[in-house]
Amino acid sequence: MLTNIARCAYRAFFNVVFRPMDAEKAHGVGAWGIGWLGRTAPLRKLAYEYCKPDPSLRVRAMGLEFLSPFGLAAGFDKNASMIDGLTALGFGHIEVGTVTPLAQPGNPKPRMFRLPEDRALINRMGFNNKGAENAAGNIAVRETRDAIVGVNIGKNKDTPAEDAVSDYVKSAKAVLEFADYLVINVSSPNTPGLRGLQELDALEPILRETKAVTGETPLLVKIAPDLEEDAIRKICELAAEVGLAGVVATNTTIARSPLSTSKRVVEAYGAGGLSGKPVAERSLAVLRIVRDALPEDMCVISVGGVTSHYDVRDRLDAGATLVQGYTAFLYEGPLWAASINRGLVAPKYNGKTKLDAKAEAAAKKAAAKN
């Protein structure tokens, strides 16, 4: 009941306050609020008592104990400054970053645009962050240790592609002592030339040399949804060969699949990665390819278009080990993770997930035609 009331209140607040506001500024306001929650011990503890995942949701993956299979994707907490507040809101893990060896401002503003009709977001942030060492310091001083903290690492914009290996190694070394796991990001569309690092000749040395310095700390690679199936399978084969812990699928897309937002508005926003509901179908398709291509003991983190606990169940049923969200957080509000965790504990409707129901409906439709 309280969750539903809070959701309705947040949606009203979003429409009145956040929707007319510049998207990045609104994110900053929300980030300030979450940071304040994390720094205010009595409120943080009260929020956590309400939002913490049920013990039945615990998941063992990569040698780590996750409070819930659902966590927050990289990009929301770029500098690892909101971990305590985000933990209090019920996320089972928090992937911070992307962090780079040196601080950098990112791309010129404006660089974040909401598509409310599509429950989507376009961003071209460009790895704006205060540097890997700053993130490491913030992780080190967090008050709460309940949620797993992953660190997403990248290269600086000014670093030539041929020198990218060095940047990934530097970032990994800077955060290694404090990260529960690390993710190599070679799939953001907002750093020139970055996605070219998904080519096997460029990717292999990055994976091997970063793995050499991370040791027993789990290391994953995050891929783009725009890759062809053959390329996805080859990256998975390489990840297994190198000894990575798993694959994160997927990042934002450069595609502009059919949207409710007018084409004129979308074109005016310009380049950037699209995230949110419109990428759900492709993200699920890539998840299935990745799960099929990887050994069973390797972790698959599915991200892209996740809004509800039904979406999370669909990803888990399709083979994901863990699931992440981000864009829906902007639209659903602060109790989003708690709502998903509660939904995951609730009995499946009629013993079926949403994915089961869709498959059954499709089968009935096909039978009727025949």
mmCIF file of N, CA and C in Angstrom, residues 100-185:
data_model
loop_
_atom_site.group_PDB
_atom_site.id
_atom_site.type_symbol
_atom_site.label_atom_id
_atom_site.label_comp_id
_atom_site.label_asym_id
_atom_site.label_seq_id
_atom_site.Cartn_x
_atom_site.Cartn_y
_atom_site.Cartn_z
ATOM 1 N N THR A 100 37.312 6.619 -15.051
ATOM 2 C CA THR A 100 38.489 6.632 -15.913
ATOM 3 C C THR A 100 39.713 6.977 -15.072
ATOM 4 N N PRO A 101 40.922 6.719 -15.573
ATOM 5 C CA PRO A 101 42.121 6.994 -14.759
ATOM 6 C C PRO A 101 42.198 8.440 -14.289
ATOM 7 N N LEU A 102 41.892 9.384 -15.187
ATOM 8 C CA LEU A 102 41.923 10.804 -14.857
ATOM 9 C C LEU A 102 40.513 11.373 -14.884
ATOM 10 N N ALA A 103 40.267 12.359 -14.039
ATOM 11 C CA ALA A 103 38.971 13.043 -14.069
ATOM 12 C C ALA A 103 38.761 13.691 -15.430
ATOM 13 N N GLN A 104 37.518 13.739 -15.882
ATOM 14 C CA GLN A 104 37.216 14.412 -17.142
ATOM 15 C C GLN A 104 35.784 14.937 -17.095
ATOM 16 N N PRO A 105 35.514 16.047 -17.811
ATOM 17 C CA PRO A 105 34.204 16.692 -17.721
ATOM 18 C C PRO A 105 33.116 16.032 -18.546
ATOM 19 N N GLY A 106 33.483 15.176 -19.491
ATOM 20 C CA GLY A 106 32.488 14.590 -20.374
ATOM 21 C C GLY A 106 32.168 15.492 -21.545
ATOM 22 N N ASN A 107 31.112 15.188 -22.241
ATOM 23 C CA ASN A 107 30.735 15.933 -23.439
ATOM 24 C C ASN A 107 30.019 17.240 -23.094
ATOM 25 N N PRO A 108 29.967 18.164 -24.038
ATOM 26 C CA PRO A 108 29.276 19.438 -23.792
ATOM 27 C C PRO A 108 27.795 19.237 -23.454
ATOM 28 N N LYS A 109 27.265 20.153 -22.645
ATOM 29 C CA LYS A 109 25.839 20.120 -22.300
ATOM 30 C C LYS A 109 25.050 20.924 -23.328
ATOM 31 N N PRO A 110 23.755 20.597 -23.494
ATOM 32 C CA PRO A 110 22.995 19.521 -22.861
ATOM 33 C C PRO A 110 23.373 18.159 -23.447
ATOM 34 N N ARG A 111 23.268 17.141 -22.620
ATOM 35 C CA ARG A 111 23.734 15.815 -23.040
ATOM 36 C C ARG A 111 22.880 14.684 -22.472
ATOM 37 N N MET A 112 21.754 15.038 -21.864
ATOM 38 C CA MET A 112 20.803 14.035 -21.362
ATOM 39 C C MET A 112 19.392 14.512 -21.663
ATOM 40 N N PHE A 113 18.579 13.611 -22.246
ATOM 41 C CA PHE A 113 17.248 13.997 -22.697
ATOM 42 C C PHE A 113 16.238 12.894 -22.360
ATOM 43 N N ARG A 114 15.151 13.270 -21.723
ATOM 44 C CA ARG A 114 14.103 12.309 -21.384
ATOM 45 C C ARG A 114 13.109 12.171 -22.531
ATOM 46 N N LEU A 115 12.588 10.961 -22.681
ATOM 47 C CA LEU A 115 11.496 10.669 -23.606
ATOM 48 C C LEU A 115 10.380 10.047 -22.776
ATOM 49 N N PRO A 116 9.611 10.852 -22.029
ATOM 50 C CA PRO A 116 8.626 10.312 -21.091
ATOM 51 C C PRO A 116 7.584 9.409 -21.727
ATOM 52 N N GLU A 117 7.150 9.742 -22.949
ATOM 53 C CA GLU A 117 6.134 8.921 -23.614
ATOM 54 C C GLU A 117 6.635 7.496 -23.857
ATOM 55 N N ASP A 118 7.937 7.349 -23.969
ATOM 56 C CA ASP A 118 8.539 6.043 -24.220
ATOM 57 C C ASP A 118 9.187 5.446 -22.978
ATOM 58 N N ARG A 119 9.119 6.174 -21.866
ATOM 59 C CA ARG A 119 9.826 5.748 -20.640
ATOM 60 C C ARG A 119 11.292 5.467 -20.973
ATOM 61 N N ALA A 120 11.893 6.409 -21.679
ATOM 62 C CA ALA A 120 13.242 6.225 -22.203
ATOM 63 C C ALA A 120 14.101 7.456 -21.943
ATOM 64 N N LEU A 121 15.374 7.296 -22.288
ATOM 65 C CA LEU A 121 16.356 8.353 -22.065
ATOM 66 C C LEU A 121 17.387 8.294 -23.180
ATOM 67 N N ILE A 122 17.816 9.452 -23.664
ATOM 68 C CA ILE A 122 18.962 9.537 -24.570
ATOM 69 C C ILE A 122 20.047 10.309 -23.840
ATOM 70 N N ASN A 123 21.248 9.736 -23.806
ATOM 71 C CA ASN A 123 22.346 10.462 -23.156
ATOM 72 C C ASN A 123 23.623 10.343 -23.978
ATOM 73 N N ARG A 124 24.422 11.383 -23.904
ATOM 74 C CA ARG A 124 25.770 11.359 -24.481
ATOM 75 C C ARG A 124 26.724 11.996 -23.464
ATOM 76 N N MET A 125 26.693 11.463 -22.253
ATOM 77 C CA MET A 125 27.446 12.040 -21.143
ATOM 78 C C MET A 125 28.952 12.045 -21.405
ATOM 79 N N GLY A 126 29.466 10.912 -21.915
ATOM 80 C CA GLY A 126 30.883 10.868 -22.250
ATOM 81 C C GLY A 126 31.804 10.601 -21.071
ATOM 82 N N PHE A 127 31.394 9.682 -20.185
ATOM 83 C CA PHE A 127 32.241 9.281 -19.047
ATOM 84 C C PHE A 127 32.669 10.484 -18.199
ATOM 85 N N ASN A 128 31.747 11.395 -17.912
ATOM 86 C CA ASN A 128 32.081 12.479 -16.986
ATOM 87 C C ASN A 128 32.244 11.885 -15.581
ATOM 88 N N ASN A 129 33.395 12.093 -14.966
ATOM 89 C CA ASN A 129 33.638 11.547 -13.638
ATOM 90 C C ASN A 129 34.863 12.209 -13.025
ATOM 91 N N LYS A 130 35.033 12.008 -11.721
ATOM 92 C CA LYS A 130 36.129 12.650 -10.991
ATOM 93 C C LYS A 130 37.382 11.785 -10.905
ATOM 94 N N GLY A 131 37.389 10.683 -11.632
ATOM 95 C CA GLY A 131 38.576 9.839 -11.670
ATOM 96 C C GLY A 131 38.454 8.618 -10.776
ATOM 97 N N ALA A 132 39.197 7.577 -11.145
ATOM 98 C CA ALA A 132 39.118 6.290 -10.446
ATOM 99 C C ALA A 132 39.548 6.376 -8.984
ATOM 100 N N GLU A 133 40.556 7.168 -8.685
ATOM 101 C CA GLU A 133 41.018 7.267 -7.307
ATOM 102 C C GLU A 133 39.975 7.925 -6.407
ATOM 103 N N ASN A 134 39.280 8.910 -6.935
ATOM 104 C CA ASN A 134 38.197 9.543 -6.180
ATOM 105 C C ASN A 134 37.101 8.523 -5.865
ATOM 106 N N ALA A 135 36.727 7.724 -6.867
ATOM 107 C CA ALA A 135 35.700 6.693 -6.654
ATOM 108 C C ALA A 135 36.159 5.692 -5.608
ATOM 109 N N ALA A 136 37.425 5.290 -5.680
ATOM 110 C CA ALA A 136 37.953 4.340 -4.710
ATOM 111 C C ALA A 136 37.844 4.885 -3.290
ATOM 112 N N GLY A 137 38.161 6.159 -3.128
ATOM 113 C CA GLY A 137 38.067 6.783 -1.809
ATOM 114 C C GLY A 137 36.641 6.811 -1.294
ATOM 115 N N ASN A 138 35.687 7.081 -2.186
ATOM 116 C CA ASN A 138 34.281 7.108 -1.779
ATOM 117 C C ASN A 138 33.763 5.727 -1.391
ATOM 118 N N ILE A 139 34.192 4.708 -2.129
ATOM 119 C CA ILE A 139 33.782 3.343 -1.781
ATOM 120 C C ILE A 139 34.361 2.951 -0.426
ATOM 121 N N ALA A 140 35.587 3.350 -0.191
ATOM 122 C CA ALA A 140 36.279 2.976 1.047
ATOM 123 C C ALA A 140 35.593 3.512 2.296
ATOM 124 N N VAL A 141 34.987 4.701 2.213
ATOM 125 C CA VAL A 141 34.424 5.345 3.409
ATOM 126 C C VAL A 141 32.917 5.149 3.532
ATOM 127 N N ARG A 142 32.316 4.313 2.704
ATOM 128 C CA ARG A 142 30.868 4.117 2.822
ATOM 129 C C ARG A 142 30.522 3.520 4.190
ATOM 130 N N GLU A 143 29.339 3.866 4.676
ATOM 131 C CA GLU A 143 28.913 3.425 6.003
ATOM 132 C C GLU A 143 28.360 2.006 5.984
ATOM 133 N N THR A 144 27.661 1.655 4.919
ATOM 134 C CA THR A 144 26.999 0.353 4.869
ATOM 135 C C THR A 144 27.751 -0.599 3.942
ATOM 136 N N ARG A 145 27.763 -1.866 4.319
ATOM 137 C CA ARG A 145 28.483 -2.883 3.546
ATOM 138 C C ARG A 145 27.557 -3.986 3.064
ATOM 139 N N ASP A 146 26.258 -3.750 3.108
ATOM 140 C CA ASP A 146 25.309 -4.802 2.759
ATOM 141 C C ASP A 146 25.283 -5.087 1.258
ATOM 142 N N ALA A 147 25.162 -4.049 0.449
ATOM 143 C CA ALA A 147 25.070 -4.249 -1.001
ATOM 144 C C ALA A 147 26.454 -4.485 -1.611
ATOM 145 N N ILE A 148 26.484 -5.327 -2.638
ATOM 146 C CA ILE A 148 27.698 -5.554 -3.411
ATOM 147 C C ILE A 148 27.966 -4.309 -4.267
ATOM 148 N N VAL A 149 29.233 -3.905 -4.351
ATOM 149 C CA VAL A 149 29.599 -2.736 -5.149
ATOM 150 C C VAL A 149 30.525 -3.158 -6.291
ATOM 151 N N GLY A 150 30.055 -2.961 -7.513
ATOM 152 C CA GLY A 150 30.879 -3.194 -8.687
ATOM 153 C C GLY A 150 31.373 -1.866 -9.222
ATOM 154 N N VAL A 151 32.484 -1.897 -9.935
ATOM 155 C CA VAL A 151 33.026 -0.666 -10.526
ATOM 156 C C VAL A 151 33.197 -0.870 -12.027
ATOM 157 N N ASN A 152 32.563 0.003 -12.783
ATOM 158 C CA ASN A 152 32.624 -0.010 -14.235
ATOM 159 C C ASN A 152 33.771 0.898 -14.664
ATOM 160 N N ILE A 153 34.725 0.363 -15.432
ATOM 161 C CA ILE A 153 35.929 1.118 -15.782
ATOM 162 C C ILE A 153 36.016 1.372 -17.285
ATOM 163 N N GLY A 154 36.595 2.541 -17.629
ATOM 164 C CA GLY A 154 36.727 2.911 -19.033
ATOM 165 C C GLY A 154 38.031 3.638 -19.295
ATOM 166 N N LYS A 155 38.165 4.149 -20.500
ATOM 167 C CA LYS A 155 39.358 4.911 -20.863
ATOM 168 C C LYS A 155 39.011 6.388 -20.982
ATOM 169 N N ASN A 156 40.012 7.232 -20.774
ATOM 170 C CA ASN A 156 39.811 8.668 -20.969
ATOM 171 C C ASN A 156 39.590 8.986 -22.439
ATOM 172 N N LYS A 157 38.813 10.015 -22.705
ATOM 173 C CA LYS A 157 38.472 10.402 -24.073
ATOM 174 C C LYS A 157 39.708 10.711 -24.902
ATOM 175 N N ASP A 158 40.706 11.356 -24.287
ATOM 176 C CA ASP A 158 41.894 11.777 -25.028
ATOM 177 C C ASP A 158 42.928 10.669 -25.212
ATOM 178 N N THR A 159 42.688 9.514 -24.612
ATOM 179 C CA THR A 159 43.632 8.407 -24.759
ATOM 180 C C THR A 159 43.412 7.723 -26.101
ATOM 181 N N PRO A 160 44.421 7.641 -26.954
ATOM 182 C CA PRO A 160 44.260 6.970 -28.249
ATOM 183 C C PRO A 160 43.868 5.509 -28.071
ATOM 184 N N ALA A 161 43.134 4.972 -29.024
ATOM 185 C CA ALA A 161 42.669 3.587 -28.940
ATOM 186 C C ALA A 161 43.825 2.608 -28.755
ATOM 187 N N GLU A 162 44.959 2.913 -29.395
ATOM 188 C CA GLU A 162 46.104 1.993 -29.284
ATOM 189 C C GLU A 162 46.713 1.971 -27.884
ATOM 190 N N ASP A 163 46.373 2.972 -27.061
ATOM 191 C CA ASP A 163 46.872 3.021 -25.686
ATOM 192 C C ASP A 163 45.788 2.697 -24.662
ATOM 193 N N ALA A 164 44.655 2.196 -25.128
ATOM 194 C CA ALA A 164 43.506 1.958 -24.250
ATOM 195 C C ALA A 164 43.817 0.948 -23.147
ATOM 196 N N VAL A 165 44.620 -0.053 -23.469
ATOM 197 C CA VAL A 165 44.932 -1.085 -22.465
ATOM 198 C C VAL A 165 45.454 -0.456 -21.187
ATOM 199 N N SER A 166 46.350 0.499 -21.333
ATOM 200 C CA SER A 166 46.953 1.153 -20.174
ATOM 201 C C SER A 166 45.902 1.825 -19.290
ATOM 202 N N ASP A 167 44.916 2.471 -19.916
ATOM 203 C CA ASP A 167 43.868 3.149 -19.143
ATOM 204 C C ASP A 167 43.027 2.158 -18.343
ATOM 205 N N TYR A 168 42.670 1.050 -18.963
ATOM 206 C CA TYR A 168 41.856 0.051 -18.247
ATOM 207 C C TYR A 168 42.643 -0.542 -17.076
ATOM 208 N N VAL A 169 43.896 -0.793 -17.295
ATOM 209 C CA VAL A 169 44.741 -1.333 -16.224
ATOM 210 C C VAL A 169 44.875 -0.326 -15.081
ATOM 211 N N LYS A 170 45.093 0.939 -15.423
ATOM 212 C CA LYS A 170 45.215 1.978 -14.389
ATOM 213 C C LYS A 170 43.931 2.114 -13.571
ATOM 214 N N SER A 171 42.801 2.132 -14.257
ATOM 215 C CA SER A 171 41.521 2.242 -13.556
ATOM 216 C C SER A 171 41.305 1.053 -12.648
ATOM 217 N N ALA A 172 41.605 -0.143 -13.151
ATOM 218 C CA ALA A 172 41.423 -1.356 -12.351
ATOM 219 C C ALA A 172 42.290 -1.319 -11.097
ATOM 220 N N LYS A 173 43.538 -0.939 -11.256
ATOM 221 C CA LYS A 173 44.444 -0.876 -10.104
ATOM 222 C C LYS A 173 43.973 0.130 -9.059
ATOM 223 N N ALA A 174 43.425 1.249 -9.516
ATOM 224 C CA ALA A 174 43.004 2.311 -8.596
ATOM 225 C C ALA A 174 41.860 1.877 -7.694
ATOM 226 N N VAL A 175 40.939 1.045 -8.230
ATOM 227 C CA VAL A 175 39.742 0.684 -7.451
ATOM 228 C C VAL A 175 39.770 -0.737 -6.925
ATOM 229 N N LEU A 176 40.777 -1.506 -7.300
ATOM 230 C CA LEU A 176 40.794 -2.946 -7.029
ATOM 231 C C LEU A 176 40.614 -3.287 -5.554
ATOM 232 N N GLU A 177 41.233 -2.544 -4.681
ATOM 233 C CA GLU A 177 41.183 -2.851 -3.248
ATOM 234 C C GLU A 177 39.770 -2.735 -2.681
ATOM 235 N N PHE A 178 38.926 -1.942 -3.322
ATOM 236 C CA PHE A 178 37.614 -1.630 -2.744
ATOM 237 C C PHE A 178 36.430 -2.173 -3.540
ATOM 238 N N ALA A 179 36.671 -2.686 -4.734
ATOM 239 C CA ALA A 179 35.583 -3.176 -5.593
ATOM 240 C C ALA A 179 35.299 -4.646 -5.323
ATOM 241 N N ASP A 180 34.005 -5.003 -5.296
ATOM 242 C CA ASP A 180 33.641 -6.415 -5.192
ATOM 243 C C ASP A 180 33.772 -7.106 -6.540
ATOM 244 N N TYR A 181 33.526 -6.360 -7.616
ATOM 245 C CA TYR A 181 33.766 -6.859 -8.968
ATOM 246 C C TYR A 181 34.017 -5.662 -9.869
ATOM 247 N N LEU A 182 34.588 -5.908 -11.050
ATOM 248 C CA LEU A 182 34.865 -4.847 -12.009
ATOM 249 C C LEU A 182 34.274 -5.206 -13.365
ATOM 250 N N VAL A 183 33.926 -4.167 -14.126
ATOM 251 C CA VAL A 183 33.370 -4.358 -15.468
ATOM 252 C C VAL A 183 34.129 -3.483 -16.448
ATOM 253 N N ILE A 184 34.641 -4.095 -17.507
ATOM 254 C CA ILE A 184 35.315 -3.368 -18.586
ATOM 255 C C ILE A 184 34.259 -2.842 -19.548
ATOM 256 N N ASN A 185 34.192 -1.529 -19.674
ATOM 257 C CA ASN A 185 33.207 -0.897 -20.556
ATOM 258 C C ASN A 185 33.866 -0.529 -21.881
#
